[in-house]
mmCIF file of C-alpha atoms and ligand atoms in Angstrom:
data_model
loop_
_atom_site.group_PDB
_atom_site.id
_atom_site.type_symbol
_atom_site.label_atom_id
_atom_site.label_comp_id
_atom_site.label_asym_id
_atom_site.label_seq_id
_atom_site.Cartn_x
_atom_site.Cartn_y
_atom_site.Cartn_z
ATOM 1 C CA UNK A 1 144.446 42.568 37.374
ATOM 2 C CA UNK A 2 143.271 42.588 42.073
ATOM 3 C CA UNK A 3 143.294 39.328 43.420
ATOM 4 C CA UNK A 4 141.468 37.275 45.227
ATOM 5 C CA UNK A 5 142.540 36.907 48.971
ATOM 6 C CA UNK A 6 140.967 33.861 50.688
ATOM 7 C CA UNK A 7 142.270 33.456 54.171
ATOM 8 C CA UNK A 8 142.704 30.016 55.834
ATOM 9 C CA UNK A 9 139.367 27.837 56.800
ATOM 10 C CA UNK A 10 138.231 28.991 60.497
ATOM 11 C CA UNK A 11 140.837 31.962 60.735
ATOM 12 C CA UNK A 12 138.273 33.366 62.913
ATOM 13 C CA UNK A 13 137.397 30.363 64.519
ATOM 14 C CA UNK A 14 141.025 29.433 65.282
ATOM 15 C CA UNK A 15 142.216 33.097 66.443
ATOM 16 C CA UNK A 16 139.498 33.420 68.962
ATOM 17 C CA UNK A 17 139.977 29.928 70.040
ATOM 18 C CA UNK A 18 143.753 31.060 70.458
ATOM 19 C CA UNK A 19 142.805 33.965 72.111
ATOM 20 C CA UNK A 20 140.720 32.331 74.346
ATOM 21 C CA UNK A 21 143.640 29.472 75.023
ATOM 22 C CA UNK A 22 145.914 32.199 76.133
ATOM 23 C CA UNK A 23 143.997 33.805 78.201
ATOM 24 C CA UNK A 24 143.152 30.348 79.940
ATOM 25 C CA UNK A 25 146.676 29.946 80.509
ATOM 26 C CA UNK A 26 147.307 33.301 82.032
ATOM 27 C CA UNK A 27 145.141 32.414 84.437
ATOM 28 C CA UNK A 28 142.691 35.625 83.251
ATOM 29 C CA UNK A 29 139.746 34.441 81.816
ATOM 30 C CA UNK A 30 136.335 35.235 82.698
ATOM 31 C CA UNK A 31 133.114 34.801 80.559
ATOM 32 C CA UNK A 32 132.903 38.792 80.313
ATOM 33 C CA UNK A 33 136.174 38.316 78.563
ATOM 34 C CA UNK A 34 135.348 36.028 75.977
ATOM 35 C CA UNK A 35 131.842 37.949 75.578
ATOM 36 C CA UNK A 36 134.032 41.175 75.192
ATOM 37 C CA UNK A 37 135.748 38.812 72.761
ATOM 38 C CA UNK A 38 132.908 37.851 70.503
ATOM 39 C CA UNK A 39 131.312 41.282 71.085
ATOM 40 C CA UNK A 40 134.114 42.720 69.072
ATOM 41 C CA UNK A 41 133.388 39.920 65.913
ATOM 42 C CA UNK A 42 129.806 40.528 66.385
ATOM 43 C CA UNK A 43 129.718 44.553 66.332
ATOM 44 C CA UNK A 44 132.857 45.437 65.832
ATOM 45 C CA UNK A 45 135.649 43.422 63.102
ATOM 46 C CA UNK A 46 132.780 41.952 60.863
ATOM 47 C CA UNK A 47 129.538 44.099 60.178
ATOM 48 C CA UNK A 48 132.507 47.203 59.440
ATOM 49 C CA UNK A 49 133.404 44.458 56.492
ATOM 50 C CA UNK A 50 130.200 44.154 55.169
ATOM 51 C CA UNK A 51 129.721 48.210 55.550
ATOM 52 C CA UNK A 52 132.664 48.895 53.212
ATOM 53 C CA UNK A 53 131.295 46.942 50.516
ATOM 54 C CA UNK A 54 128.129 48.340 50.623
ATOM 55 C CA UNK A 55 129.824 51.590 50.938
ATOM 56 C CA UNK A 56 131.906 50.474 47.651
ATOM 57 C CA UNK A 57 128.847 49.189 45.934
ATOM 58 C CA UNK A 58 126.869 52.333 45.987
ATOM 59 C CA UNK A 59 129.764 55.022 44.964
ATOM 60 C CA UNK A 60 131.054 52.689 42.092
ATOM 61 C CA UNK A 61 128.446 51.354 39.619
ATOM 62 C CA UNK A 62 130.749 48.907 37.863
ATOM 63 C CA UNK A 63 131.632 47.416 41.053
ATOM 64 C CA UNK A 64 127.907 47.062 42.157
ATOM 65 C CA UNK A 65 127.425 45.132 39.069
ATOM 66 C CA UNK A 66 130.360 42.541 40.033
ATOM 67 C CA UNK A 67 128.879 42.313 43.300
ATOM 68 C CA UNK A 68 125.376 41.527 42.303
ATOM 69 C CA UNK A 69 127.320 38.799 39.378
ATOM 70 C CA UNK A 70 129.397 37.426 42.322
ATOM 71 C CA UNK A 71 129.614 38.260 45.277
ATOM 72 C CA UNK A 72 133.062 36.040 46.512
ATOM 73 C CA UNK A 73 134.554 37.540 44.378
ATOM 74 C CA UNK A 74 134.143 40.963 44.914
ATOM 75 C CA UNK A 75 134.270 41.108 48.169
ATOM 76 C CA UNK A 76 138.013 38.933 47.420
ATOM 77 C CA UNK A 77 138.910 42.458 45.792
ATOM 78 C CA UNK A 78 138.194 43.899 49.349
ATOM 79 C CA UNK A 79 140.469 41.837 50.741
ATOM 80 C CA UNK A 80 137.756 39.955 52.462
ATOM 81 C CA UNK A 81 136.956 36.106 52.113
ATOM 82 C CA UNK A 82 137.675 32.744 53.540
ATOM 83 C CA UNK A 83 135.574 30.555 55.992
ATOM 84 C CA UNK A 84 131.165 30.962 56.104
ATOM 85 C CA UNK A 85 131.908 32.679 52.689
ATOM 86 C CA UNK A 86 133.160 30.574 50.019
ATOM 87 C CA UNK A 87 129.972 30.978 48.347
ATOM 88 C CA UNK A 88 128.226 34.663 49.001
ATOM 89 C CA UNK A 89 125.574 36.030 47.111
ATOM 90 C CA UNK A 90 124.504 39.320 47.543
ATOM 91 C CA UNK A 91 120.824 40.773 47.186
ATOM 92 C CA UNK A 92 119.811 44.034 45.941
ATOM 93 C CA UNK A 93 117.298 46.144 47.284
ATOM 94 C CA UNK A 94 115.025 47.403 45.932
ATOM 95 C CA UNK A 95 111.932 50.274 45.684
ATOM 96 C CA UNK A 96 110.138 47.739 45.431
ATOM 97 C CA UNK A 97 111.781 44.376 47.205
ATOM 98 C CA UNK A 98 113.366 43.825 50.408
ATOM 99 C CA UNK A 99 115.401 41.004 51.036
ATOM 100 C CA UNK A 100 116.021 39.510 54.325
ATOM 101 C CA UNK A 101 118.115 36.373 55.466
ATOM 102 C CA UNK A 102 117.202 33.867 57.449
ATOM 103 C CA UNK A 103 118.872 30.698 58.327
ATOM 104 C CA UNK A 104 115.785 28.022 59.152
ATOM 105 C CA UNK A 105 118.067 25.079 60.112
ATOM 106 C CA UNK A 106 121.017 26.480 62.355
ATOM 107 C CA UNK A 107 122.965 30.169 61.986
ATOM 108 C CA UNK A 108 124.788 29.672 58.601
ATOM 109 C CA UNK A 109 125.794 33.208 58.011
ATOM 110 C CA UNK A 110 128.535 34.852 55.552
ATOM 111 C CA UNK A 111 131.341 35.365 58.123
ATOM 112 C CA UNK A 112 134.068 37.626 56.304
ATOM 113 C CA UNK A 113 131.883 40.263 56.010
ATOM 114 C CA UNK A 114 129.141 40.418 59.137
ATOM 115 C CA UNK A 115 131.390 38.575 61.450
ATOM 116 C CA UNK A 116 129.635 35.959 63.687
ATOM 117 C CA UNK A 117 125.737 35.988 64.140
ATOM 118 C CA UNK A 118 123.872 38.011 67.075
ATOM 119 C CA UNK A 119 122.643 35.960 69.225
ATOM 120 C CA UNK A 120 119.345 36.649 67.895
ATOM 121 C CA UNK A 121 119.755 35.161 64.465
ATOM 122 C CA UNK A 122 120.042 31.808 66.531
ATOM 123 C CA UNK A 123 116.787 31.937 67.587
ATOM 124 C CA UNK A 124 114.059 29.187 67.487
ATOM 125 C CA UNK A 125 111.711 32.088 67.446
ATOM 126 C CA UNK A 126 113.979 34.242 64.942
ATOM 127 C CA UNK A 127 114.586 30.980 62.652
ATOM 128 C CA UNK A 128 111.142 30.319 62.471
ATOM 129 C CA UNK A 129 109.030 32.884 62.450
ATOM 130 C CA UNK A 130 110.788 34.899 59.054
ATOM 131 C CA UNK A 131 109.928 32.479 57.765
ATOM 132 C CA UNK A 132 106.488 32.038 58.505
ATOM 133 C CA UNK A 133 105.193 35.692 59.220
ATOM 134 C CA UNK A 134 108.299 38.225 58.404
ATOM 135 C CA UNK A 135 106.342 41.381 57.869
ATOM 136 C CA UNK A 136 105.288 40.479 61.757
ATOM 137 C CA UNK A 137 109.219 39.525 62.581
ATOM 138 C CA UNK A 138 110.818 42.835 60.180
ATOM 139 C CA UNK A 139 108.168 45.166 62.337
ATOM 140 C CA UNK A 140 109.617 44.004 66.233
ATOM 141 C CA UNK A 141 112.812 45.120 63.987
ATOM 142 C CA UNK A 142 111.312 48.224 63.209
ATOM 143 C CA UNK A 143 111.013 47.711 60.172
ATOM 144 C CA UNK A 144 107.423 48.766 58.456
ATOM 145 C CA UNK A 145 107.140 47.475 54.800
ATOM 146 C CA UNK A 146 104.042 49.307 52.768
ATOM 147 C CA UNK A 147 102.056 46.592 50.957
ATOM 148 C CA UNK A 148 103.886 47.276 47.914
ATOM 149 C CA UNK A 149 107.300 46.322 48.975
ATOM 150 C CA UNK A 150 107.305 42.597 48.310
ATOM 151 C CA UNK A 151 109.392 40.738 51.072
ATOM 152 C CA UNK A 152 111.868 38.291 49.535
ATOM 153 C CA UNK A 153 113.062 36.258 52.504
ATOM 154 C CA UNK A 154 116.296 34.082 51.929
ATOM 155 C CA UNK A 155 117.528 30.813 53.802
ATOM 156 C CA UNK A 156 120.691 30.297 54.396
ATOM 157 C CA UNK A 157 122.932 27.158 54.219
ATOM 158 C CA UNK A 158 126.152 25.375 54.578
ATOM 159 C CA UNK A 159 126.811 26.341 51.077
ATOM 160 C CA UNK A 160 125.567 29.346 50.578
ATOM 161 C CA UNK A 161 125.806 32.671 52.170
ATOM 162 C CA UNK A 162 123.630 35.799 51.761
ATOM 163 C CA UNK A 163 124.281 39.777 51.943
ATOM 164 C CA UNK A 164 122.015 42.234 51.585
ATOM 165 C CA UNK A 165 122.284 45.289 49.891
ATOM 166 C CA UNK A 166 120.714 48.697 51.668
ATOM 167 C CA UNK A 167 119.303 50.979 49.445
ATOM 168 C CA UNK A 168 121.772 53.907 49.095
ATOM 169 C CA UNK A 169 120.946 57.533 50.661
ATOM 170 C CA UNK A 170 118.988 59.723 48.632
ATOM 171 C CA UNK A 171 121.117 62.052 49.112
ATOM 172 C CA UNK A 172 125.190 60.990 48.763
ATOM 173 C CA UNK A 173 126.811 64.367 47.975
ATOM 174 C CA UNK A 174 129.738 65.221 50.105
ATOM 175 C CA UNK A 175 129.857 62.169 51.815
ATOM 176 C CA UNK A 176 132.911 60.142 50.997
ATOM 177 C CA UNK A 177 133.388 56.020 50.909
ATOM 178 C CA UNK A 178 134.117 55.602 54.809
ATOM 179 C CA UNK A 179 131.243 58.123 55.617
ATOM 180 C CA UNK A 180 129.248 55.648 53.801
ATOM 181 C CA UNK A 181 130.502 52.826 55.073
ATOM 182 C CA UNK A 182 129.136 54.274 59.065
ATOM 183 C CA UNK A 183 126.009 54.258 57.666
ATOM 184 C CA UNK A 184 126.008 50.455 57.443
ATOM 185 C CA UNK A 185 124.808 48.409 60.070
ATOM 186 C CA UNK A 186 124.449 45.106 60.772
ATOM 187 C CA UNK A 187 120.971 44.911 60.585
ATOM 188 C CA UNK A 188 120.943 46.364 57.594
ATOM 189 C CA UNK A 189 122.690 43.742 56.168
ATOM 190 C CA UNK A 190 120.598 40.326 57.373
ATOM 191 C CA UNK A 191 117.828 42.666 56.239
ATOM 192 C CA UNK A 192 115.956 42.865 59.394
ATOM 193 C CA UNK A 193 116.306 46.933 58.874
ATOM 194 C CA UNK A 194 115.583 48.413 55.507
HETATM 195 FE FE1 FE B 1 123.257 27.038 59.432
#
């Protein structure tokens, strides 16, 4: 049986703080450097984790079933978990349903699979408008959905964090799991892109 590998609470946060402290100590810090570190979590480290989860679910139906049944446990099988992801719910997009995630209150986000939230996710405009007029906001991300696709907006909280499982490509033949993971972006997994 594959074990669950919980990480120390707040490990990402602690790591960032430690790096920042070290840079200050050596007199090397600039806001550009801090931005680069944050950028790494936003664009590289985090979403790559979620993309691995998605690709596994696309190629392994049994894994997908476990992922939809208990997201926290299933991402734990891939060694992912910990702070800000203790109760992870995975939402499966279908031809008929599109899921999109917001935190209306602040910026709750599934760190272990997506890293740190992008700036726009934390903006008041996104938080308030995604609930009121999801189709209009999605269109601004370039995502136009036909009327027969139902849009479901999920409000993250301190307790529950969401990850969208995007539709698999029509033709996955000849692509291994790593290549499939390379197709998956942060925005797919937040649900602002279909
Ligand atoms: Fe929040």
